[in-house]
mmCIF file of C-alpha atoms (C1' of nucleotides) in Angstrom:
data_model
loop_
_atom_site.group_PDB
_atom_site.id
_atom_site.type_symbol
_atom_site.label_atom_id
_atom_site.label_comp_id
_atom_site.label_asym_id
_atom_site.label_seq_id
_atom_site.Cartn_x
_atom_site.Cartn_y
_atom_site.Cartn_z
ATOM 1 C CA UNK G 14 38.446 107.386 74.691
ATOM 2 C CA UNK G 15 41.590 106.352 75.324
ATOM 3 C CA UNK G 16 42.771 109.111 78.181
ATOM 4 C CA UNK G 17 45.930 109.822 79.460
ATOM 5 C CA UNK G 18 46.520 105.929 80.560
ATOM 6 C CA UNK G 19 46.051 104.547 77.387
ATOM 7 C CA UNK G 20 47.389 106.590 74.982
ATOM 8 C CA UNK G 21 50.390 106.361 77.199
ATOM 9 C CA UNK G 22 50.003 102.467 76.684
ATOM 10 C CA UNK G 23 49.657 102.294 73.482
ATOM 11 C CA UNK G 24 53.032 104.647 73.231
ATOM 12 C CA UNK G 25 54.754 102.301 74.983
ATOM 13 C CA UNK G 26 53.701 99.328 73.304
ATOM 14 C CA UNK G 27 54.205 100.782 70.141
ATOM 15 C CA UNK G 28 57.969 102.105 70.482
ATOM 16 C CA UNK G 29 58.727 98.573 71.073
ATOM 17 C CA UNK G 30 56.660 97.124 67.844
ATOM 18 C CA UNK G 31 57.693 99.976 65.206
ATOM 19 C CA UNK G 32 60.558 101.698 65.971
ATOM 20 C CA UNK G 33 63.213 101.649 63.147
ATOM 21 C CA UNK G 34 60.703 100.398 60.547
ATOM 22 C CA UNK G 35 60.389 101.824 57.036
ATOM 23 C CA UNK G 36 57.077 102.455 55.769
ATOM 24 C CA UNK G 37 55.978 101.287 52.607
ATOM 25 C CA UNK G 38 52.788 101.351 51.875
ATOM 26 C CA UNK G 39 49.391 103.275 53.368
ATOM 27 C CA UNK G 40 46.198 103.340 52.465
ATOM 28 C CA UNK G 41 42.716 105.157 54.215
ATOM 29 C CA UNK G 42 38.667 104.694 53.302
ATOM 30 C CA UNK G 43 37.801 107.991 55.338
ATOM 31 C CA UNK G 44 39.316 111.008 53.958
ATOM 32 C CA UNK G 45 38.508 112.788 57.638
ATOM 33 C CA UNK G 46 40.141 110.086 59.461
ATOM 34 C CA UNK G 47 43.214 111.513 57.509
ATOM 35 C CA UNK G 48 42.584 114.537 55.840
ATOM 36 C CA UNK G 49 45.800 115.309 54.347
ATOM 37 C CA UNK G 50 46.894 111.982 53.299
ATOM 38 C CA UNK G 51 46.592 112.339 49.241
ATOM 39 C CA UNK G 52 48.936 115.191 48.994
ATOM 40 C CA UNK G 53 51.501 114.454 51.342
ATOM 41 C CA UNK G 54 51.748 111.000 52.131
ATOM 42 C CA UNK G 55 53.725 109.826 49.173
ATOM 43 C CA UNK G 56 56.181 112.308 49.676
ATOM 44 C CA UNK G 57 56.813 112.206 53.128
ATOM 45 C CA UNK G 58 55.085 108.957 54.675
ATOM 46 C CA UNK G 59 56.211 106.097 51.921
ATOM 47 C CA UNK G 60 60.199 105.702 52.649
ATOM 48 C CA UNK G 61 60.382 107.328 55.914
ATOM 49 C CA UNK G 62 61.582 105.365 59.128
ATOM 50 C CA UNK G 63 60.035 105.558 62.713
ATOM 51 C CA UNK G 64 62.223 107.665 64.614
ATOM 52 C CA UNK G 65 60.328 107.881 67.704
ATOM 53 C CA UNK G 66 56.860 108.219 69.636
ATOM 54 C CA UNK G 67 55.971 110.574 72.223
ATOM 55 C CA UNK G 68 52.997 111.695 73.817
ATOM 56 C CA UNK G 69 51.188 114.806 75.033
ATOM 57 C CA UNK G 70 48.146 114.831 76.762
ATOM 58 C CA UNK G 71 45.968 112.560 74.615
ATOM 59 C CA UNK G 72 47.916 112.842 71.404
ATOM 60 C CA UNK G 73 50.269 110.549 70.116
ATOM 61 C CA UNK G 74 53.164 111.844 67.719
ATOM 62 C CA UNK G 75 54.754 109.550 65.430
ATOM 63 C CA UNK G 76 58.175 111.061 64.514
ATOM 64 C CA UNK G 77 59.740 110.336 60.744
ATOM 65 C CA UNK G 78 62.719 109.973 59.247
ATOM 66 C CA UNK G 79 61.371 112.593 56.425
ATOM 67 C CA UNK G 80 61.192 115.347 59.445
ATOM 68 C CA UNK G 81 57.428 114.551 59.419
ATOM 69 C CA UNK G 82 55.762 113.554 62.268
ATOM 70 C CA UNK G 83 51.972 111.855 62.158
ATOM 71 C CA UNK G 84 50.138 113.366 64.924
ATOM 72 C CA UNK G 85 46.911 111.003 66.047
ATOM 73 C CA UNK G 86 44.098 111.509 67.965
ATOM 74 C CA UNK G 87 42.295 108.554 69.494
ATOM 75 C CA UNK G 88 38.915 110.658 70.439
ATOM 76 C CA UNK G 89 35.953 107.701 71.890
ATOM 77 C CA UNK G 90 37.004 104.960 69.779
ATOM 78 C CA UNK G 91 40.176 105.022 68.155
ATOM 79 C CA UNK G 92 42.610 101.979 68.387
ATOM 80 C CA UNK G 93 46.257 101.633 67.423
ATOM 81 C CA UNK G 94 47.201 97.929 66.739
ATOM 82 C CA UNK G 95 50.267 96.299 65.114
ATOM 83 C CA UNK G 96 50.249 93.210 63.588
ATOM 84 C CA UNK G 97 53.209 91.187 62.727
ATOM 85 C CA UNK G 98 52.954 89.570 59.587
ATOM 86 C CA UNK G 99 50.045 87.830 58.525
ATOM 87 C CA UNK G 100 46.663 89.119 59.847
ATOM 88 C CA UNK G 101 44.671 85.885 59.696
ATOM 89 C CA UNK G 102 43.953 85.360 62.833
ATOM 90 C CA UNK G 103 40.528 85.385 64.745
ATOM 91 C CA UNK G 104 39.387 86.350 67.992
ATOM 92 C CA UNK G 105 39.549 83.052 70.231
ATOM 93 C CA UNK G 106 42.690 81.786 68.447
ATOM 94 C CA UNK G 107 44.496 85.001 69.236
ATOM 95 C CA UNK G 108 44.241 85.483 72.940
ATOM 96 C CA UNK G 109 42.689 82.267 73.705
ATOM 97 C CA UNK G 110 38.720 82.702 74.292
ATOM 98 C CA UNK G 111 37.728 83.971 77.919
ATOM 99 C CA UNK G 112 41.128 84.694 78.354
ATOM 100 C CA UNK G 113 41.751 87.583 80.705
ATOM 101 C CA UNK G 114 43.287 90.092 78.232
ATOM 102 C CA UNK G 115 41.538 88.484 75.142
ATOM 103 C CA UNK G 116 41.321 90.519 72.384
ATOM 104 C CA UNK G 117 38.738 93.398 71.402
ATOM 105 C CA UNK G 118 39.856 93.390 67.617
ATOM 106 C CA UNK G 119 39.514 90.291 64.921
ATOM 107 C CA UNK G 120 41.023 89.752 61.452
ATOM 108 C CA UNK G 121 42.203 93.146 60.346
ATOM 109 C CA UNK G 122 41.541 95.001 58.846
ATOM 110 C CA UNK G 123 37.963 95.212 59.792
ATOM 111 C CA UNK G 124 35.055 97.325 59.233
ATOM 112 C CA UNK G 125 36.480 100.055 61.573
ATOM 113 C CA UNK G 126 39.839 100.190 60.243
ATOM 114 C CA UNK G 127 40.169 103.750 58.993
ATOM 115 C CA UNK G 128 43.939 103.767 58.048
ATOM 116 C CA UNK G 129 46.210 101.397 57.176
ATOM 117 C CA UNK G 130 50.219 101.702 57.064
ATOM 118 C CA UNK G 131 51.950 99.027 56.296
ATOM 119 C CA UNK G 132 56.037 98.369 56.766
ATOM 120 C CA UNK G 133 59.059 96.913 54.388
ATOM 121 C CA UNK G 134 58.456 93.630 56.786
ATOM 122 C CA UNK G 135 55.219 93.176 55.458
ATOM 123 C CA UNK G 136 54.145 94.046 59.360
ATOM 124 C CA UNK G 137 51.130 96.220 59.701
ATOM 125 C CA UNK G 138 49.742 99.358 62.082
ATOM 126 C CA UNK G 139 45.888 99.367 61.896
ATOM 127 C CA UNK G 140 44.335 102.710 63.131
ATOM 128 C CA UNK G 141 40.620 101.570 63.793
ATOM 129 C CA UNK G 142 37.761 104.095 64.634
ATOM 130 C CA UNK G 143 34.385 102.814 65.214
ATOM 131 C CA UNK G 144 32.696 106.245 65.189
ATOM 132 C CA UNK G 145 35.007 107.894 62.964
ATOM 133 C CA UNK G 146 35.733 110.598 65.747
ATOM 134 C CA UNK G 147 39.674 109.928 65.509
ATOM 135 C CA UNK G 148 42.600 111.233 62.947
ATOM 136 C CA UNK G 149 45.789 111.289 61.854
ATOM 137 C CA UNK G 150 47.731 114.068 60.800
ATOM 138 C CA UNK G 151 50.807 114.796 58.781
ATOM 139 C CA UNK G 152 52.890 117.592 60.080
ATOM 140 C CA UNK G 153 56.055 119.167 59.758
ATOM 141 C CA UNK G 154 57.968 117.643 62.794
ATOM 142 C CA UNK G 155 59.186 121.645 63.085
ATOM 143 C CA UNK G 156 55.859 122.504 63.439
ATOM 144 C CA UNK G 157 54.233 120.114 65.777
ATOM 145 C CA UNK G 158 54.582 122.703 68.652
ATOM 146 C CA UNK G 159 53.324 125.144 67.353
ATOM 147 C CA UNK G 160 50.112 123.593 66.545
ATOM 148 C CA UNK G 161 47.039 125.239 68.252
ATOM 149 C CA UNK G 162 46.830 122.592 70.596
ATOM 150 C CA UNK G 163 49.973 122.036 71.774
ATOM 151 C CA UNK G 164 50.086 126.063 72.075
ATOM 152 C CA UNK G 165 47.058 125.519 74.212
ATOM 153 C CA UNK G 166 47.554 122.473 76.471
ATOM 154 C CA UNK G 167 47.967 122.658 79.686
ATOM 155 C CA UNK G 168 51.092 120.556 81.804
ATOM 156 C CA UNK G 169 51.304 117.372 82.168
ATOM 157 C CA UNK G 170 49.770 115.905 85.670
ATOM 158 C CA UNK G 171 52.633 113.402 85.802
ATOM 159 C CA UNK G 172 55.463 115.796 85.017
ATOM 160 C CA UNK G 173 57.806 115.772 88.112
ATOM 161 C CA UNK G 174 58.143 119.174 88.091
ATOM 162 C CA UNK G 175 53.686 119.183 88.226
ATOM 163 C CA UNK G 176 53.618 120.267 91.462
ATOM 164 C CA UNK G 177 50.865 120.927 94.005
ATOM 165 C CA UNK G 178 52.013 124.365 93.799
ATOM 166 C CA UNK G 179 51.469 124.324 90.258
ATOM 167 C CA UNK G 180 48.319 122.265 90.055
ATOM 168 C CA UNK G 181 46.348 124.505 92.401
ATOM 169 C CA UNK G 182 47.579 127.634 90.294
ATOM 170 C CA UNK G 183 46.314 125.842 87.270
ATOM 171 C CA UNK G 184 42.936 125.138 88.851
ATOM 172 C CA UNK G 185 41.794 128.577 90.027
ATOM 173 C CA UNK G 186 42.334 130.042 86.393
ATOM 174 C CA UNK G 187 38.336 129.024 86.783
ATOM 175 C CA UNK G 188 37.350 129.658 89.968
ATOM 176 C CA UNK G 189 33.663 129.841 89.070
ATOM 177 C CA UNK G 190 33.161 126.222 86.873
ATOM 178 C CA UNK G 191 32.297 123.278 88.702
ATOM 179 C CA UNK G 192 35.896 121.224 89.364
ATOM 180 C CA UNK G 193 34.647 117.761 87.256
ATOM 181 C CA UNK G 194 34.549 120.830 84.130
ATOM 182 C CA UNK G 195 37.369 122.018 84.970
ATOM 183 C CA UNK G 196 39.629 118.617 85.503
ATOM 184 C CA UNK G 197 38.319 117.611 81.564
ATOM 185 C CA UNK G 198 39.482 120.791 80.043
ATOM 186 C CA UNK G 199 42.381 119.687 78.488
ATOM 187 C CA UNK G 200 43.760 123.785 78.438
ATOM 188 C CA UNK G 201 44.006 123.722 82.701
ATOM 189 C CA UNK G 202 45.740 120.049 82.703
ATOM 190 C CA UNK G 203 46.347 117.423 80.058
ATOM 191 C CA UNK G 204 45.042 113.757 79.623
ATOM 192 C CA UNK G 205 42.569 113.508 82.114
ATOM 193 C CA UNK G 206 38.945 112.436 80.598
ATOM 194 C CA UNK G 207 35.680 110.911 82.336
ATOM 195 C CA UNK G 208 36.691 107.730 84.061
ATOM 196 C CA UNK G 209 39.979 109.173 85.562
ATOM 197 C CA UNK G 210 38.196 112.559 86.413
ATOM 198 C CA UNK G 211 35.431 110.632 88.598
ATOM 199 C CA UNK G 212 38.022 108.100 89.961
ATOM 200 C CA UNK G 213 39.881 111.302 91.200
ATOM 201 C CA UNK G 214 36.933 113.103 92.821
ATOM 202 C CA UNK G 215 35.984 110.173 94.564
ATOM 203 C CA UNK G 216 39.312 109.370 95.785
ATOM 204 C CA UNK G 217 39.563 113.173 97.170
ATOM 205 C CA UNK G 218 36.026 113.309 99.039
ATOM 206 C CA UNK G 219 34.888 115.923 96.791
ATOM 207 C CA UNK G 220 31.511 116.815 94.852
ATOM 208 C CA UNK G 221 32.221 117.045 91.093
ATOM 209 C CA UNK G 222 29.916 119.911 91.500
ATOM 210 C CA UNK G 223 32.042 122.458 93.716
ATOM 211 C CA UNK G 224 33.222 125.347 92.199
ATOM 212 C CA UNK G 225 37.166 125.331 91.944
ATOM 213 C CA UNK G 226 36.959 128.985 94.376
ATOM 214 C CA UNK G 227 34.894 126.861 97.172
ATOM 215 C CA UNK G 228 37.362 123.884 96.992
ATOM 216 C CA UNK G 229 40.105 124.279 100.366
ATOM 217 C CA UNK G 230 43.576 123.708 99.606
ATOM 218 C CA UNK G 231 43.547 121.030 101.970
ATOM 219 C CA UNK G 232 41.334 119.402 99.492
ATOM 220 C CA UNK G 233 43.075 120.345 96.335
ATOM 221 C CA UNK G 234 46.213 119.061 97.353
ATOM 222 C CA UNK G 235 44.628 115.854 98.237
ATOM 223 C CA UNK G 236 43.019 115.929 94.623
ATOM 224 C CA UNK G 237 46.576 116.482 92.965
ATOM 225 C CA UNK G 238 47.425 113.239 94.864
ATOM 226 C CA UNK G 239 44.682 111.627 93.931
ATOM 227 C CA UNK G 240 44.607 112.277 90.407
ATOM 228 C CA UNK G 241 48.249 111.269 90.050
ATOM 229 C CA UNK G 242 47.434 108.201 91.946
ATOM 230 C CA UNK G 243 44.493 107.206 89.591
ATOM 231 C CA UNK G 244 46.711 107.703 86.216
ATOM 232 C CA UNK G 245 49.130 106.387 87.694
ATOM 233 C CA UNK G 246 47.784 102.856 88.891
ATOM 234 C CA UNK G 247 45.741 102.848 85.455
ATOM 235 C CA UNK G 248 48.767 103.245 83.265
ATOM 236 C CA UNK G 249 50.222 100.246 85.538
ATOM 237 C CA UNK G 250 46.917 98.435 84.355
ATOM 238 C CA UNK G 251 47.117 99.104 81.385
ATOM 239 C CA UNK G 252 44.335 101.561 80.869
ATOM 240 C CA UNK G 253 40.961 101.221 80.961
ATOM 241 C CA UNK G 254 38.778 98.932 78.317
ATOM 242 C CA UNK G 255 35.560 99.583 78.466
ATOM 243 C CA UNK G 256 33.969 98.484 74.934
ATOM 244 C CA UNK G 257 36.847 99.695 72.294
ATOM 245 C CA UNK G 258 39.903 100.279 73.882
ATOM 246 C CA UNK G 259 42.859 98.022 73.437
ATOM 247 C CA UNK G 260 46.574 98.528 73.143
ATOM 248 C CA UNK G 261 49.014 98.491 70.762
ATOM 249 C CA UNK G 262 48.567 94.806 70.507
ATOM 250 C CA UNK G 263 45.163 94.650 70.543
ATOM 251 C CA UNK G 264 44.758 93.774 74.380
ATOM 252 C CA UNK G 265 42.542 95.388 76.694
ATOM 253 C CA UNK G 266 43.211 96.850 80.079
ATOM 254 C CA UNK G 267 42.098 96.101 83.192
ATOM 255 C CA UNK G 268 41.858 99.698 84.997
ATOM 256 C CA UNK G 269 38.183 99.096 85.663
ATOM 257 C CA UNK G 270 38.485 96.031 87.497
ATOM 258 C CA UNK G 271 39.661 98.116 90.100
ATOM 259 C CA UNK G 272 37.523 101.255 89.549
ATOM 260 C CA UNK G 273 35.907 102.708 92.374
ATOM 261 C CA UNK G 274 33.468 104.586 90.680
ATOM 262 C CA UNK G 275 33.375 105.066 87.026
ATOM 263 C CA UNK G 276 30.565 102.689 85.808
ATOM 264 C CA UNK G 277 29.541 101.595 89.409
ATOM 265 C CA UNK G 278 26.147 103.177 89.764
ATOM 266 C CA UNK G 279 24.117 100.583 91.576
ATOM 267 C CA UNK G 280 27.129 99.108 93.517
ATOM 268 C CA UNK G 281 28.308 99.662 97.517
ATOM 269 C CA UNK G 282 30.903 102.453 97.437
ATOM 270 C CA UNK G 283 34.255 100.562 98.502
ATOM 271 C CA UNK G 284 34.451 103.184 101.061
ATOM 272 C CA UNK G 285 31.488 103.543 103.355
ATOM 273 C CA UNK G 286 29.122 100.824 101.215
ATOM 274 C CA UNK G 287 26.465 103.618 100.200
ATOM 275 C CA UNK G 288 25.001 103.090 96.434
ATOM 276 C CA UNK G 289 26.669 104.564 93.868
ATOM 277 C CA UNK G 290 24.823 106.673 92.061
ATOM 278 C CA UNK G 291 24.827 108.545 88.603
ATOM 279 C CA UNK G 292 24.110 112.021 87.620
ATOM 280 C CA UNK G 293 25.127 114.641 84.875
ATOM 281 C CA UNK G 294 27.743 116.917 85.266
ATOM 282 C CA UNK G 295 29.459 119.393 82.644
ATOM 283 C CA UNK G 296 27.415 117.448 80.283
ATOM 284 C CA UNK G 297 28.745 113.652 81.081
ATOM 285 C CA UNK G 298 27.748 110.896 83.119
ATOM 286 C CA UNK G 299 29.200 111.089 86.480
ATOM 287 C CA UNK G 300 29.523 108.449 89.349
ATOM 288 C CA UNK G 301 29.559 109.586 92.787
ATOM 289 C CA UNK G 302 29.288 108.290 96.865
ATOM 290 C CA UNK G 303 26.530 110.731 97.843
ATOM 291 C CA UNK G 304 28.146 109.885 101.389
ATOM 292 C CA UNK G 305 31.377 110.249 100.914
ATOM 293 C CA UNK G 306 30.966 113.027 98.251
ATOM 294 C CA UNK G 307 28.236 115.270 99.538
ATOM 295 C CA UNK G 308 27.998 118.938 97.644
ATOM 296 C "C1'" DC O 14 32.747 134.285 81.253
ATOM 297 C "C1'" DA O 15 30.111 130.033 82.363
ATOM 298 C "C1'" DC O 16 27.183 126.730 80.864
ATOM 299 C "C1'" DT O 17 24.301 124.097 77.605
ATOM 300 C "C1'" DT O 18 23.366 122.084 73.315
ATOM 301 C "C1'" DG O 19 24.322 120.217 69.050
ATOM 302 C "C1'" DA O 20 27.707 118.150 65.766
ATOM 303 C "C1'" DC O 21 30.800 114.837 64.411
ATOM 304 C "C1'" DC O 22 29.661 108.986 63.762
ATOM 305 C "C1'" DT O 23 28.538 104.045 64.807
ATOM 306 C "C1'" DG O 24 26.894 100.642 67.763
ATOM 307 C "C1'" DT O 25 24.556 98.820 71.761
ATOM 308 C "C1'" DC O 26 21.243 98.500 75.128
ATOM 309 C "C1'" DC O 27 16.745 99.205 77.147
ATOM 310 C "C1'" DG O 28 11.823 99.822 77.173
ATOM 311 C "C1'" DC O 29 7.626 99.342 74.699
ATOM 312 C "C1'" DT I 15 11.508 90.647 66.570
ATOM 313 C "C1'" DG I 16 11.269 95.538 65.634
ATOM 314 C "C1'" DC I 17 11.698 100.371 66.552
ATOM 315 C "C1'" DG I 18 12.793 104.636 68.822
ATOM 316 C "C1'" DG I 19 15.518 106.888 72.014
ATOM 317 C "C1'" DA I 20 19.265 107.372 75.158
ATOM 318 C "C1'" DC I 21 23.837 106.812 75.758
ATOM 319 C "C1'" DA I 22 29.093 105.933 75.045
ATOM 320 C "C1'" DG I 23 35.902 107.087 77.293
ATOM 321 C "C1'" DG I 24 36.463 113.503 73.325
ATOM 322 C "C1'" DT I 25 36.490 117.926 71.490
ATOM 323 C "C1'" DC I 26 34.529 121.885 68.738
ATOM 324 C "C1'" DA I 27 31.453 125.617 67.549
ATOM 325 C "C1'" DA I 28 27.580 128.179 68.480
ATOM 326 C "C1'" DG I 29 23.944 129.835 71.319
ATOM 327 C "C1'" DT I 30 21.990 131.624 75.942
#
DNA sequence: CACTTGACCTGTCCGC
DNA sequence: TGCGGACAGGTCAAGT
């Protein structure tokens, strides 16, 4: 999914598309993709303006007029894209074909479009979920922090007051897991997911493998700069598309293109030129120098 | 507590 | 061309 990066993309990309637009209309096909829609919607949905859009970890929050606030999660496959008017446009007339940043989405909606909302302009925000992993949520905008997971997340990496410090206290709450486990659980430090957790370890020299306890702090503060290197640059790129991700208006990223590991099995590491390789780690595919990153 | 596996879903790719 | 299996950026729950 969408990390960190991209959900942070498609936040900023939205708050200048919807902002101080009344919805009107919203419709769904997958009652999970937005389980409490038929009881709550009409009331508090239909009417209400876009106040504002933040972001924590991976969640986007969608606040209302109607002191509701939609709360989404993008999960693998989950896209966020606004349309302005008419949706009749197809893939090569949109972007251009072989364009650069041409588009991952067609006419919409599609066969992955999950939720619908529609504004007083006749404008349009498509929430599309291939594998039906994603949701939206209608909560109380009183209530949104006291939601499990926001009780539960950890801080922000990007936070200026995230400190090295703070990042290395955050860490050893699990000395004995492996530090790839560790940098995904979204409970020690927010937003960071697969590619940006492999990008990281790479850029720090260290084995996804090592336990947190066996990790120097030489090393872990080079991790905290690395990690707020790699989400930085990629929010700069615009996130990461591999196969679904695209922004808020339907464009893809280009974090990749300038991945050092993530997806690069096979390939010279940009560092020392040894092959790439992949392995599993905390259950996920993980890309690794065996040079540069030995155990 | 740490780690693995299976679920949740659809789609794609790879080998036979 | 078809078919089965593995795999995909995320999280949960349940089992060892």
């Amino acid at each position: 999914m969408p990390e960190l990066p991209e959900v942070e993309t498609v936040r900023t990309g939205l708050s200048q598309l919807i902002i101080g637009k009344v919805i009107a209309r919203v419709a769904h096909d997958w009652d999970k993709s937005f389980p409490n829609a038929k009881t709550d919607v009409n009331k508090f949905v239909i009417g209400a303006q876009v106040i504002e859009i933040r972001r924590r970890a991976k969640v986007l929050l969608i606040d209302l007029s109607s002191n509701y606030t939609l709360v989404i999660h993008l999960k693998m496959t989950g896209q966020l894209v606004y349309v302005q008017g008419s949706t009749l446009y197809s893939k090569g007339e949109r972007f251009g074909a072989g364009h650069p940043n041409d588009s991952l989405v067609g006419d919409l909606p599609d066969k992955s479009t999950r939720v619908t909302i529609e504004f007083s302009d006749g404008s349009q925000l498509f929430f599309n979920d291939q594998r039906k992993f994603g949701w939206v949520k209608l909560v109380e905008s009183h209530n949104v922090q006291s939601l499990k997971f926001m009780m539960t997340v950890g801080p922000e990496p990007l936070d200026a007051d995230f400190t090295q410090i703070a990042f290395r206290k955050r860490l050893l709450r699990r000395p004995n897991t492996n530090i790839k486990a560790v940098l995904l659980d979204q409970t020690v430090i927010a937003g960071i997911g697969n590619i940006y957790a492999d990008e990281s370890l790479w850029g720090a020299k260290i084995n996804p493998t090592t336990l947190v306890k066996d990790l120097s702090v030489q090393k872990i503060n080079t991790l905290y700069a690395e990690v707020r290197y790699v989400l930085n640059l990629a929010i700069e790129k615009g996130g990461s598309s591999d196969r679904n991700y695209v922004n808020a208006e339907g464009k893809k990223g280009s974090y990749l293109s300038f991945a050092r590991v993530f997806r690069r099995e096979g390939q010279p590491c940009p560092r020392c030129s040894t092959i790439i390789i992949k392995t599993r780690v905390a259950g996920r595919g993980t890309h690794t120098c065996p040079k540069c990153q030995k155990p």
